[in-house]
Tab-separated table of C-alpha atoms in Angstrom:
chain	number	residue	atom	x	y	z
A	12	UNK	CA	48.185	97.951	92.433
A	13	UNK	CA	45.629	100.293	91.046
A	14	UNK	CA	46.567	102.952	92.957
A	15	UNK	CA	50.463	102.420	92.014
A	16	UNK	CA	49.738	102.199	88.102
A	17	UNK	CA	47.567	105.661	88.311
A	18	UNK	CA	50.666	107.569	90.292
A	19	UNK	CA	52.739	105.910	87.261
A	20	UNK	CA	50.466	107.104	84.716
A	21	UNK	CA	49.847	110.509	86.381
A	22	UNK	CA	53.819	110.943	86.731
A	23	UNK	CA	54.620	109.847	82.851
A	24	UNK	CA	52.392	111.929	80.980
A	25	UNK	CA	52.933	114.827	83.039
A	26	UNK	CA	56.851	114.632	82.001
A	27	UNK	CA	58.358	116.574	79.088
A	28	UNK	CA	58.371	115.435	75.923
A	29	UNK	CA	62.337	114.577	75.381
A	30	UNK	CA	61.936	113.444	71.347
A	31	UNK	CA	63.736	114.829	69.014
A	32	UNK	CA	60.541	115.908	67.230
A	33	UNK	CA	59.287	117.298	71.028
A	34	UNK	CA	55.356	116.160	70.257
A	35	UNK	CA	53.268	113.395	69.327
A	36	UNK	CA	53.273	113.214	65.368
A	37	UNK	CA	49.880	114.191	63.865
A	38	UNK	CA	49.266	110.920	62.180
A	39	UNK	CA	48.861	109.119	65.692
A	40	UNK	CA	47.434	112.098	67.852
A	41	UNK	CA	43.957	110.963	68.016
A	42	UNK	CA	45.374	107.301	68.724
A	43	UNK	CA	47.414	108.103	71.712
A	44	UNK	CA	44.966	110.580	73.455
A	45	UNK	CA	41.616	107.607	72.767
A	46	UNK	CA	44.788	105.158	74.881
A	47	UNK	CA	45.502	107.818	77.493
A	48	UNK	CA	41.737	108.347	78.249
A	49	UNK	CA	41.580	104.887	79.384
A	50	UNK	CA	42.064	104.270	82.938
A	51	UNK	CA	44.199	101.331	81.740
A	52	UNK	CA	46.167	102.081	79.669
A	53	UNK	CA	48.738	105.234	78.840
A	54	UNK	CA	51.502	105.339	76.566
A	55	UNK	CA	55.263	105.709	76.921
A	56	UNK	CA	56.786	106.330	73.240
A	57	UNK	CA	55.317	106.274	70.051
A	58	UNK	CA	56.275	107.314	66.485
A	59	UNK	CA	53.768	106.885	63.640
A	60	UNK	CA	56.327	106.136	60.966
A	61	UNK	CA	59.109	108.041	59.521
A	62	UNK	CA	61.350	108.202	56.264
A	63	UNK	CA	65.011	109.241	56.973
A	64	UNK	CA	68.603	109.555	55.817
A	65	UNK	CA	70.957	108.931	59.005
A	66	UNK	CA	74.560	109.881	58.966
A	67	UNK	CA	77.412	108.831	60.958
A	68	UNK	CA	81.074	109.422	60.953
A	69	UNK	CA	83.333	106.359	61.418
A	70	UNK	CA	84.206	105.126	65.174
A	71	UNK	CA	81.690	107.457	66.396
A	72	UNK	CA	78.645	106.890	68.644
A	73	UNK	CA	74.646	108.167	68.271
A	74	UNK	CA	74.751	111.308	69.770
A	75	UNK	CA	77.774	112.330	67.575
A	76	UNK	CA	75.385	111.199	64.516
A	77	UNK	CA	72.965	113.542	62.202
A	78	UNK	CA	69.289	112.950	60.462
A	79	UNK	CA	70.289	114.238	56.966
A	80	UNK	CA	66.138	114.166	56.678
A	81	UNK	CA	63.442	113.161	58.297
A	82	UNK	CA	59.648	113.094	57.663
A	83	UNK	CA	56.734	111.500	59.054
A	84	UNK	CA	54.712	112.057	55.507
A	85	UNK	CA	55.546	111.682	52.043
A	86	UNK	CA	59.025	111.616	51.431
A	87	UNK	CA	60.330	113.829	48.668
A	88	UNK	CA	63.306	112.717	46.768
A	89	UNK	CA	64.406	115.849	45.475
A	90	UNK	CA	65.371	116.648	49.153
A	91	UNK	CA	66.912	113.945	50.302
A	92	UNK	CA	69.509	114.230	47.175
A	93	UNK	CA	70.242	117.302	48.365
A	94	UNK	CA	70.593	116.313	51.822
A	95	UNK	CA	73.479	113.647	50.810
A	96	UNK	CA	75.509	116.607	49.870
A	97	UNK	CA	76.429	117.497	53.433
A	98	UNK	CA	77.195	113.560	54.472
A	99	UNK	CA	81.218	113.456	54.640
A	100	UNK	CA	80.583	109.894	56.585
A	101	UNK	CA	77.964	107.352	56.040
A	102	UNK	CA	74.803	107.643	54.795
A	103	UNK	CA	71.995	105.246	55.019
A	104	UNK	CA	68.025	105.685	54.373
A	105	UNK	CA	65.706	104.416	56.076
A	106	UNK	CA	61.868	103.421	56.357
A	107	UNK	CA	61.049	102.525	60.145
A	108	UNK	CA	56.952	102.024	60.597
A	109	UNK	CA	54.920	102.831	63.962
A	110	UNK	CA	55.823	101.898	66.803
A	111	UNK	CA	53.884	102.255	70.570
A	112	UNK	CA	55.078	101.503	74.055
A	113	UNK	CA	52.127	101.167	75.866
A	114	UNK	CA	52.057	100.434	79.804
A	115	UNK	CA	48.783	98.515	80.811
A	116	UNK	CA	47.326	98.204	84.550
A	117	UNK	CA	47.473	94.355	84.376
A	118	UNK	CA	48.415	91.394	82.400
A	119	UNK	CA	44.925	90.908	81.372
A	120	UNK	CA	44.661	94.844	80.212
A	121	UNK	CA	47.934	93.909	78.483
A	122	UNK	CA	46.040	90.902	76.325
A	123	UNK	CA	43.716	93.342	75.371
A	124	UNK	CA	46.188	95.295	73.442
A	125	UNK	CA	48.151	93.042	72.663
A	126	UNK	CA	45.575	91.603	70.338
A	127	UNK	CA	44.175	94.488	68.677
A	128	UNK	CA	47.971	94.706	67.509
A	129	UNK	CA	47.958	91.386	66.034
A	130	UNK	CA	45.046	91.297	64.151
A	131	UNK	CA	45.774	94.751	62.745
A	132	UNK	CA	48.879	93.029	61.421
A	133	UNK	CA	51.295	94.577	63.824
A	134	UNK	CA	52.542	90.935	63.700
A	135	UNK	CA	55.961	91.937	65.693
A	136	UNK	CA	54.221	93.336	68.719
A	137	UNK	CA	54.646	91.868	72.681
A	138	UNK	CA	54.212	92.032	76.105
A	139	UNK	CA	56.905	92.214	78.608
A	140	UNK	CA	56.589	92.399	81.987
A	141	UNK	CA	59.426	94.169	84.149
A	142	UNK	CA	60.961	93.280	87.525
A	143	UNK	CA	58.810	95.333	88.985
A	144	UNK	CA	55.599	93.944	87.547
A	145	UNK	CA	54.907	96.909	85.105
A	146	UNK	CA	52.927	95.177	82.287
A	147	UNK	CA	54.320	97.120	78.868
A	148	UNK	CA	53.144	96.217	75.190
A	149	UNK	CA	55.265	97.048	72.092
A	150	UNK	CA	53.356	97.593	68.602
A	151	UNK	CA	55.303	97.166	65.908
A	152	UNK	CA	56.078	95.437	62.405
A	153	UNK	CA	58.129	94.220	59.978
A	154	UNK	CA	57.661	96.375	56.984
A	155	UNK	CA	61.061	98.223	57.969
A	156	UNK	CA	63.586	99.457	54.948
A	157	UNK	CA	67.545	100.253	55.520
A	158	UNK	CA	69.536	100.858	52.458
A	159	UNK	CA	73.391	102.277	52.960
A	160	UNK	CA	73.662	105.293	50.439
A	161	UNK	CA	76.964	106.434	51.217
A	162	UNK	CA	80.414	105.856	52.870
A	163	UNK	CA	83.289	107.932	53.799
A	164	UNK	CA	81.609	110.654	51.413
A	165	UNK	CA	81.161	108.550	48.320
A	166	UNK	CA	78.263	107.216	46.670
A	167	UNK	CA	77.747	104.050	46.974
A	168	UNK	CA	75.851	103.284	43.568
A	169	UNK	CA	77.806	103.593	40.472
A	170	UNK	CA	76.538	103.517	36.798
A	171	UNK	CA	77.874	99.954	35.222
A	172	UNK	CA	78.748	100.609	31.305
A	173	UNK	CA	75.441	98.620	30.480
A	174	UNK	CA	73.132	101.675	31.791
A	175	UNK	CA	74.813	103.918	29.447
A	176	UNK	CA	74.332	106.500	31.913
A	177	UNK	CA	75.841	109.256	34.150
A	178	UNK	CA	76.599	108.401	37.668
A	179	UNK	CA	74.554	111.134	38.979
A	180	UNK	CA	71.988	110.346	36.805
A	181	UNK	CA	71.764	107.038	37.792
A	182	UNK	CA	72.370	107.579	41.289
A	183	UNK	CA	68.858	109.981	41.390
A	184	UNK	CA	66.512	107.451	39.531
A	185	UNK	CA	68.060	104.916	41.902
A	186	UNK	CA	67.272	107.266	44.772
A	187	UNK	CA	64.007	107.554	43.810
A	188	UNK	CA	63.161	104.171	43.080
A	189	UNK	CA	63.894	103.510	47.073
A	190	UNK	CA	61.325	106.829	47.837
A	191	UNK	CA	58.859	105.684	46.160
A	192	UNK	CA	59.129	102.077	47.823
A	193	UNK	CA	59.434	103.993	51.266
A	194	UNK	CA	56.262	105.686	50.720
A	195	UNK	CA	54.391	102.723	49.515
A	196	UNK	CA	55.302	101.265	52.946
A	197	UNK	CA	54.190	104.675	54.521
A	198	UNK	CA	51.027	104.451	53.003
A	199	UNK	CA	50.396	100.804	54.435
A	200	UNK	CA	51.830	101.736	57.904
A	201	UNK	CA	49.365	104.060	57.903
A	202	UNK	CA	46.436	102.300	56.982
A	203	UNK	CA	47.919	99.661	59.802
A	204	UNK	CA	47.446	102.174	62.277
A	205	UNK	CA	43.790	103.176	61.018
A	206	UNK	CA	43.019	99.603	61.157
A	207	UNK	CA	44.626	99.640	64.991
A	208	UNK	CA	42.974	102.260	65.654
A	209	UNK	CA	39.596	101.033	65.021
A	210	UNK	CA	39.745	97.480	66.316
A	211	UNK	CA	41.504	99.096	69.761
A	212	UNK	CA	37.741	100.773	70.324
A	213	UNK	CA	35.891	97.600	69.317
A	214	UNK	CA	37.549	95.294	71.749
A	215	UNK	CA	37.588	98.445	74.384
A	216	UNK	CA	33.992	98.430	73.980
A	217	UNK	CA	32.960	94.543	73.995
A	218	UNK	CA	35.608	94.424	77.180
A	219	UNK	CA	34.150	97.412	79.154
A	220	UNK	CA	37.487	98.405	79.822
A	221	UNK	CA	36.654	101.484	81.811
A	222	UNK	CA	34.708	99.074	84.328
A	223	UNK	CA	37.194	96.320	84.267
A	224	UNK	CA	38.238	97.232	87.989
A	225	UNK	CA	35.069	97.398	89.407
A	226	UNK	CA	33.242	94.255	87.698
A	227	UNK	CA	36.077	91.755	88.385
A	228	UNK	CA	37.599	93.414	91.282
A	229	UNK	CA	37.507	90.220	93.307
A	230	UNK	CA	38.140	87.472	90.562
A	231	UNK	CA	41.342	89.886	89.855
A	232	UNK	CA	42.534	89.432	93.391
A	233	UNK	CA	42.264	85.890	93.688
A	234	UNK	CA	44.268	85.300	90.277
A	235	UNK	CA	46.743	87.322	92.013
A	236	UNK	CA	47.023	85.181	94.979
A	237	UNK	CA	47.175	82.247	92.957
A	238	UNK	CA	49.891	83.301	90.347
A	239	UNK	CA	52.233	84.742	92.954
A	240	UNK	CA	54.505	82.255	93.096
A	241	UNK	CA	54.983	82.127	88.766
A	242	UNK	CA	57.614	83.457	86.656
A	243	UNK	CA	56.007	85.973	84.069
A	244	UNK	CA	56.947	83.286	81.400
A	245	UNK	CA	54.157	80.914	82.841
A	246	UNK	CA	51.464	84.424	83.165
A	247	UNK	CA	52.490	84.971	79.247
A	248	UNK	CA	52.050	81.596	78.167
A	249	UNK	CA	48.832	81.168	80.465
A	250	UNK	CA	47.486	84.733	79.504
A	251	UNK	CA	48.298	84.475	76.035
A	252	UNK	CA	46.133	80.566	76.014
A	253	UNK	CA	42.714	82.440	77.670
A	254	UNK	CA	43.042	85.144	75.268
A	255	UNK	CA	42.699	83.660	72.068
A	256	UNK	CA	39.994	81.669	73.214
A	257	UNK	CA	37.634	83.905	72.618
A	258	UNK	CA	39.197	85.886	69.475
A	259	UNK	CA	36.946	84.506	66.838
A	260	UNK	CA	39.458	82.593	65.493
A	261	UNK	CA	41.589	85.229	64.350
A	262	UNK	CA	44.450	84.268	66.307
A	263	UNK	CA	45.751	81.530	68.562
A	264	UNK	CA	48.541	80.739	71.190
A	265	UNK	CA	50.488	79.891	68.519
A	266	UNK	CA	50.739	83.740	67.360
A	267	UNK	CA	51.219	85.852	70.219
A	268	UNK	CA	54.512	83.120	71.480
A	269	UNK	CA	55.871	83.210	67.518
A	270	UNK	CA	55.087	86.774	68.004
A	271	UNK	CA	57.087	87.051	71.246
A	272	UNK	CA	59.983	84.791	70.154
A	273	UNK	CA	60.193	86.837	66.732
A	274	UNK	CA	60.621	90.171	68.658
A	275	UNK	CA	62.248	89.231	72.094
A	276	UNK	CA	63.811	85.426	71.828
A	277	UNK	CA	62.417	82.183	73.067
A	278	UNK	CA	60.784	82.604	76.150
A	279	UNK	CA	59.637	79.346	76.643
């Protein structure tokens, strides 16, 4: 199994990178290359945050669809006014916070992660495990922001007769009223990640994760022979229950399934 997850890991972050952006944003660099020097772990996808206007024409799919603007800083609101000026469809602007794909040697690898996540308050984060036994964890949250700016060219706020006020002139303060909430949610993504960041190493470090395989290499093979015949509901629920054991209290069973049923149904 170890050998298989290295050939994986070898393979994936040897491949291009196909996002749209073509690199790992700058915010999250140090992150993902502290993961991928851990024989355990490597990442898949990752974005550290971004603040964007989206445009679509009606009865049309993504890849016939447009970022009006996109940044992974500071959003400025000057340009994204100017940026509606080309939308003959729909508009809408978003905030989306980080999110990592991480694939982990094993389930217990998998806890690790998954709990730095949670008590960094990436509260939405989980662990699925695939068909073929590939053990992935999602980081995410919640703090996500979608407002719909415009349809079929028009603006969709209008200036009631009790602003006493243009409609342009409205429209911008409005505009920037949702910036300036989008980068308030930046600025906490970002301190999420810090926060991530930092508690990743500590429980790295108290786990020895770089001599996992060696130090448990037979206790790992006989809770493989004696979990072969359970669904990876029962390894979750199991997993999840000897994690939290020992996580100071922080969090309990009760988090990483309301976690899990929040981001990926009941699995119960």
């Amino acid at each position: 199994m170890a050998a298989s997850f290295q050939n994986q890991k070898v393979a994936s972050l040897s491949q291009v990178d196909l996002s749209k952006k073509g690199s790992i944003d700058d915010q999250i660099i140090a992150l993902v290359k502290y993961i991928n020097e851990k024989e355990i772990f490597f990442t898949t996808s990752s974005c550290s945050g971004r603040i964007a206007v989206f445009s679509e024409l009606a009865d049309q799919r993504k890849k016939w669809c447009q970022w009006l603007y996109v940044t992974h800083e500071e959003a400025d609101a000057d340009k994204i006014l100017c940026s509606l000026r080309e939308c003959h469809g729909d508009a809408v602007f978003k905030f989306e916070p980080f999110v990592l794909h991480v694939q982990c040697r094993d389930l217990e690898s998998g806890q690790q992660m998954l709990k730095s996540a949670l008590v960094s308050g990436f509260k939405n984060s989980g662990i699925v495990i695939g068909k073929k036994g590939n053990v992935i964890v999602a980081v995410r949250s919640t703090q996500s922001l979608e407002v719909p700016l415009v349809h079929d060219g028009e603006l969709l706020v209008s200036a009631e007769v009790m602003f006493h006020c243009p409609l342009i002139l409205f429209a911008m303060n409005y505009i920037r009223f949702l910036v300036n909430v989008a980068n308030k949610k930046l600025e906490e993504n970002q301190t999420r990640i810090e926060r991530f960041f930092t508690n990743l190493r500590d429980i790295c470090e108290q786990n020895g994760s770089t001599t996992w395989k060696k130090s448990e290499k037979g206790g790992r093979q006989k809770q493989k022979d004696t979990r072969q015949n359970e669904s990876p509901n029962q390894i979750i629920n199991e997993g999840s229950s000897h994690l939290y054991l020992n996580a100071n209290e922080q969090c309990s069973k009760e988090d990483v399934m309301d976690c899990l049923v929040s981001f990926y149904g009941d699995v119960s």
